[in-house]
Coordinates of C-alpha atoms in Angstrom, one line a residue:
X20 CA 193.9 -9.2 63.4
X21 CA 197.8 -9.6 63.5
X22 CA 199.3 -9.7 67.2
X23 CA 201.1 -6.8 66.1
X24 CA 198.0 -4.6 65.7
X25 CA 196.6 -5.5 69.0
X26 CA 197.9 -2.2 70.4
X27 CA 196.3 0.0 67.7
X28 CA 192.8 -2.0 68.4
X29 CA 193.6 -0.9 72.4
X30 CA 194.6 2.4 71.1
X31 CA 191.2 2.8 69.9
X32 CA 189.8 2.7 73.8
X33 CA 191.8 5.1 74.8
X34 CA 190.0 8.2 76.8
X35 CA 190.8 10.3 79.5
X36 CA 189.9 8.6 83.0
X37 CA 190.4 10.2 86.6
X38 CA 189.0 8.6 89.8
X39 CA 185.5 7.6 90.8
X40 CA 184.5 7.7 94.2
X41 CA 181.3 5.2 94.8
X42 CA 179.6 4.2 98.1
X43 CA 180.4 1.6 100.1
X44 CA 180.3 -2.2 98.5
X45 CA 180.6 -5.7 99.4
X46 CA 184.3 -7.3 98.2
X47 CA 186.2 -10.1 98.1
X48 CA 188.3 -9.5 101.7
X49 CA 191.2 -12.0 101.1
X50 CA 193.2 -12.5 97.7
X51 CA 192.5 -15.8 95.9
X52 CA 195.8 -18.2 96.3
X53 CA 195.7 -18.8 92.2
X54 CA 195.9 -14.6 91.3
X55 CA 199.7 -13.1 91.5
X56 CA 199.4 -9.6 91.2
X57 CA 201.3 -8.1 88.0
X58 CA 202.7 -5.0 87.1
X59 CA 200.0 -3.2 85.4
X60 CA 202.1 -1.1 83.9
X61 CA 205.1 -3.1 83.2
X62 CA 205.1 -4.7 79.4
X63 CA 207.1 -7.7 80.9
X64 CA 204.3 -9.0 82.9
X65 CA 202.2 -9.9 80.2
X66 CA 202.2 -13.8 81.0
X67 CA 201.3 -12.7 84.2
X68 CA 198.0 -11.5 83.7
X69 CA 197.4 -14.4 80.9
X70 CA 197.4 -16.7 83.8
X71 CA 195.4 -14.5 86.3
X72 CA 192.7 -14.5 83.6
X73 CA 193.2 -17.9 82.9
X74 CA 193.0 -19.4 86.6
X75 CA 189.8 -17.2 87.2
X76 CA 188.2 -19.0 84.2
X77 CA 189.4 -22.3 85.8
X78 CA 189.1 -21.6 89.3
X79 CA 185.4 -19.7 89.5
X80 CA 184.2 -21.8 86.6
X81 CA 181.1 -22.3 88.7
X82 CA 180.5 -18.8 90.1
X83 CA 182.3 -16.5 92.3
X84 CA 182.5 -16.9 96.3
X85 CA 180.3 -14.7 97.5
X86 CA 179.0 -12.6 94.5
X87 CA 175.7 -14.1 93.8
X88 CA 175.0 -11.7 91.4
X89 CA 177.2 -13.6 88.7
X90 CA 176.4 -17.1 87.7
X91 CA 179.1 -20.0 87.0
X92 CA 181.1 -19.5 83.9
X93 CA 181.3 -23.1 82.7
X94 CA 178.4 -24.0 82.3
X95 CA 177.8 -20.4 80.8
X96 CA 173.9 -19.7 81.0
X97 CA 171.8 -16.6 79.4
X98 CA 167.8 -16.8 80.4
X99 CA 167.2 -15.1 77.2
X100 CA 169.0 -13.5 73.6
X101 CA 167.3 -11.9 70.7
X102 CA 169.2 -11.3 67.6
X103 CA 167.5 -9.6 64.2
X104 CA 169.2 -9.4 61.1
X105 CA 168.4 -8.6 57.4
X106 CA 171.2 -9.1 54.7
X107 CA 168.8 -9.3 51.3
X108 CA 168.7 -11.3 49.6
X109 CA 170.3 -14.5 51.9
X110 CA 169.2 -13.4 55.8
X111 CA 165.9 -12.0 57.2
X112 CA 165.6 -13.5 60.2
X113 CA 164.5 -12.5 63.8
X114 CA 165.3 -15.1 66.7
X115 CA 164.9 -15.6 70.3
X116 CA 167.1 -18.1 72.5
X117 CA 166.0 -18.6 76.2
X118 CA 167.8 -21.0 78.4
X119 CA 171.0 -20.7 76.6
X120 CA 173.9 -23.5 78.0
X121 CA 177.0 -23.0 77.0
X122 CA 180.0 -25.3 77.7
X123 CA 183.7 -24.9 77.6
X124 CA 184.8 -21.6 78.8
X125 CA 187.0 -23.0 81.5
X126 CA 189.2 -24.4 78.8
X127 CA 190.5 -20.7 78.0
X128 CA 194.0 -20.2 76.8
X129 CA 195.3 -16.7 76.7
X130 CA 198.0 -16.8 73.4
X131 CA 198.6 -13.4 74.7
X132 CA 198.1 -10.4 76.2
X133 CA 199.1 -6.7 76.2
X134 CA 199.1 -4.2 78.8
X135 CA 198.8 0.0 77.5
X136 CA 199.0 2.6 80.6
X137 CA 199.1 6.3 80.4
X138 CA 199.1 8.7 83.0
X139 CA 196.0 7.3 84.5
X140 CA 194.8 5.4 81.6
X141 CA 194.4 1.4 81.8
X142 CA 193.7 -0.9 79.0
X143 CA 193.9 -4.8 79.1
X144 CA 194.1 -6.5 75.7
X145 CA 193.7 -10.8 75.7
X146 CA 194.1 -13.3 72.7
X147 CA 191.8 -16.0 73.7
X148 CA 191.8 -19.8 72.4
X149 CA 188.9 -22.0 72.5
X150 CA 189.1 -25.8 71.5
X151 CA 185.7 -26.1 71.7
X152 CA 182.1 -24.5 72.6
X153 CA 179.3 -26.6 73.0
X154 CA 176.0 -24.6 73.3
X155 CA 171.9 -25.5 74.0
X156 CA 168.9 -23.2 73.7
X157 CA 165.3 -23.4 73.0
X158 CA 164.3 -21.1 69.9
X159 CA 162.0 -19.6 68.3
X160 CA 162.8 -18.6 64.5
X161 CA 160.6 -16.6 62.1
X162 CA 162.0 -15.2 58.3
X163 CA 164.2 -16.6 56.2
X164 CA 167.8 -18.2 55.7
X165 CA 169.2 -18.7 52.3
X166 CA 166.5 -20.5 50.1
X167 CA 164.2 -21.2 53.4
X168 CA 161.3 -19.9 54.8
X169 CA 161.2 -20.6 58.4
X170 CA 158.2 -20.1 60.9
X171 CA 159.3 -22.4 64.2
X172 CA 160.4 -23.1 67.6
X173 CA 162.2 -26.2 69.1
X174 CA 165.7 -27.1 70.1
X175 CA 169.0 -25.7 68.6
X176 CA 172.6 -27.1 69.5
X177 CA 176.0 -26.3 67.8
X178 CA 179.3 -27.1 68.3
X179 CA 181.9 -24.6 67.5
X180 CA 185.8 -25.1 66.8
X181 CA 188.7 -23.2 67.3
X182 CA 187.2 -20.4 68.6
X183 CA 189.8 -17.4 68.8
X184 CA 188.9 -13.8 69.3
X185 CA 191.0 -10.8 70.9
X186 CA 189.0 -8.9 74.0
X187 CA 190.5 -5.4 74.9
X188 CA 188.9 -4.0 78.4
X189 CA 189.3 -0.3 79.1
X190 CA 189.5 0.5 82.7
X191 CA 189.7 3.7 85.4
X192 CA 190.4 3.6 88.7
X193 CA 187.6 3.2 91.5
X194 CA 187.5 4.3 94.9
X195 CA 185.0 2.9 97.6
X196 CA 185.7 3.0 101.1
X197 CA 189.1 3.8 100.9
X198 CA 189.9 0.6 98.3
X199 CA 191.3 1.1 94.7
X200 CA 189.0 -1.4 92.3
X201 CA 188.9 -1.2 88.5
X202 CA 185.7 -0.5 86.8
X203 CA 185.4 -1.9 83.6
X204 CA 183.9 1.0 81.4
X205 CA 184.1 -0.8 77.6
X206 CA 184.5 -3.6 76.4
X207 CA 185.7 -4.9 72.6
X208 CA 185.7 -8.2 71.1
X209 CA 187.1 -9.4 67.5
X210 CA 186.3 -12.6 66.7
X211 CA 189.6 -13.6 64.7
X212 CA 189.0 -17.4 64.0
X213 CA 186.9 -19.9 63.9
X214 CA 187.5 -23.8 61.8
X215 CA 183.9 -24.8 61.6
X216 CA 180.6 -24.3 63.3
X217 CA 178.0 -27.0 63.4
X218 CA 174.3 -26.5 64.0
X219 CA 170.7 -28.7 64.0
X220 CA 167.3 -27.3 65.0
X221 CA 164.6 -29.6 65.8
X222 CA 161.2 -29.0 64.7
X223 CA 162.0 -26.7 61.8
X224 CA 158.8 -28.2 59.9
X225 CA 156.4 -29.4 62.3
X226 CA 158.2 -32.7 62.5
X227 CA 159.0 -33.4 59.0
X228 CA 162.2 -34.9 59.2
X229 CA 163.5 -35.2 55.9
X230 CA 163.2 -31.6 55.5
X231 CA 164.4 -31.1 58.9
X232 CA 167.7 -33.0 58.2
X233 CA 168.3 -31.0 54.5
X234 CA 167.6 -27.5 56.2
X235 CA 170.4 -28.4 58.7
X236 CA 172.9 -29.7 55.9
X237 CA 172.2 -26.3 54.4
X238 CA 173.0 -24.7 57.2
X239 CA 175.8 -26.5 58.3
X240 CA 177.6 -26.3 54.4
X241 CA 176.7 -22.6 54.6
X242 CA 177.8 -21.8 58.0
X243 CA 181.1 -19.9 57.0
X244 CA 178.0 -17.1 55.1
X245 CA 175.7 -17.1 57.6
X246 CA 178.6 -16.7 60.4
X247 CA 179.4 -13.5 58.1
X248 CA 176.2 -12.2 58.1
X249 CA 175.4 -12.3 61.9
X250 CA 179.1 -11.1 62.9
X251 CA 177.7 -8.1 63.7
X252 CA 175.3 -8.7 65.9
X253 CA 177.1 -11.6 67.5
X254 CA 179.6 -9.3 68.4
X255 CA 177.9 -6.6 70.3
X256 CA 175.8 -9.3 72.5
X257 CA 179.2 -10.8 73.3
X258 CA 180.7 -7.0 73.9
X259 CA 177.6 -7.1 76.6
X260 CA 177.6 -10.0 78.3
X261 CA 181.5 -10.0 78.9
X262 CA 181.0 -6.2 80.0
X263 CA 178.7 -7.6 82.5
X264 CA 180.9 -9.9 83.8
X265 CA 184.1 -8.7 84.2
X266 CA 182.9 -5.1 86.0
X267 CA 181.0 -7.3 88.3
X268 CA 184.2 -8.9 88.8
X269 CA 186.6 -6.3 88.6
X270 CA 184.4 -4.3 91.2
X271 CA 184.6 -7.5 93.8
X272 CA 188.1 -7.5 93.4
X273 CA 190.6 -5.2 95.3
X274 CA 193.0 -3.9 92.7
X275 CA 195.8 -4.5 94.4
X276 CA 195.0 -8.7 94.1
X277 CA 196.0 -8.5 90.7
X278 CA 197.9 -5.6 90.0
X279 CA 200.7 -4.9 92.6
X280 CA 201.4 -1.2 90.9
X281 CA 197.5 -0.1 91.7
X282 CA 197.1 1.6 95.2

């Protein structure tokens, strides 16, 4: 996706909002000193909110003050992900990750970001950079991959480089206890680059190592098809798990911390 179509994928988000009023909720009661509020609705202010977004990755790398209810960003940890996919004749596979690390979201760099706001209707777009994403799990793998048929659990690690993907949030206005937040009501990700993905699994044949190493090589000079394959899938999980995070967020947040045009 070209920069210049980043307003038709926001575009696509577009619905009509109005004001939610919810009960009373804990927040965050001073603003952070590393958020400037921005003009939500002013296209010029587009590095602004790059370097809100980008200074909350940084800043609350390890969690938010005083919303327990979201873990620390950098490490990155999900308790457990299952992912099935069957592309015949290369992919039938069902998997289940538990104690999932990942490492290097603080390193986010917002290329840029776009701002869409009509009568009541708020949309956030980012183009994120990632140098590189480290990640840890246990699995547990049944099916098969290419030429393999796989029946095992153990350890899986891959590095991943030059991650970039676009996010688009779509947003209404929130109203507890007399304060303006902004509830996060969808969330879109489009994974736009990526220069190579490395992967090893432990165990894959109860401790054969030869085999073990040439399963991995497979994977690892396939990973561009098997990244294909499991786009899909990849993509809603991430939809989910960044839909989690910023409403929490978003709903801790007064508005008016980062968006000085917000009441």
């Amino acid at each position: 996706m070209q920069p210049h179509l980043i307003v038709v994928f926001y575009l696509a988000l577009a619905a009509p909002l109005c004001f939610v009023v919810v009960q009373a909720q804990k927040f965050l009661p001073e603003p952070p000193t590393f958020i400037k509020p921005c003009a939500l609705k002013d296209s010029q202010s587009n590095d602004c909110l790059a370097r809100n977004i980008e200074n909350i990755f940084q800043h609350w790398r390890n969690g938010v003050p005083g919303l327990s209810d979201v873990g620390s960003l950098d490490p990155f940890r999900v308790s457990r992900l299952r992912i099935a996919q069957r592309v015949p004749p290369n992919v039938d596979v069902r998997v289940e990750l538990r104690n999932m690390t990942t490492v290097g979201l603080s390193q986010a760099k917002i290329l840029n970001s776009t701002t869409l706001y009509n009568t009541g209707h708020y949309n956030l777009g980012f183009h994120v950079h990632l140098t590189q994403i480290d990640l840890t799990s246990k699995y547990k793998l049944k099916g098969h991959i290419l030429l393999l048929n796989l029946n095992s659990t153990g350890v899986l690690t891959s590095k991943l480089d030059n991650l970039e993907f676009y996010v688009a949030l779509r947003m209404r206005p929130l109203q507890a206890e007399g304060i303006t937040f902004m509830n996060v009501t969808a969330i879109k990700t489009d994974i736009a680059r990526i220069d190579n993905i490395r992967i090893n699994l432990t165990n894959l044949f109860n401790g054969n190592k030869e085999l073990e190493r040439s399963a991995n090589e497979i994977f690892n000079e396939n990973w561009r098809v098997l990244f294909e394959i499991l786009r899909p899938v990849l993509t809603q999980t991430f939809d989910s798990v960044l839909e989690d995070r910023f409403t929490k967020v978003f709903r801790y947040l007064p508005a008016k911390y980062l968006f000085k045009d917000v009441e």
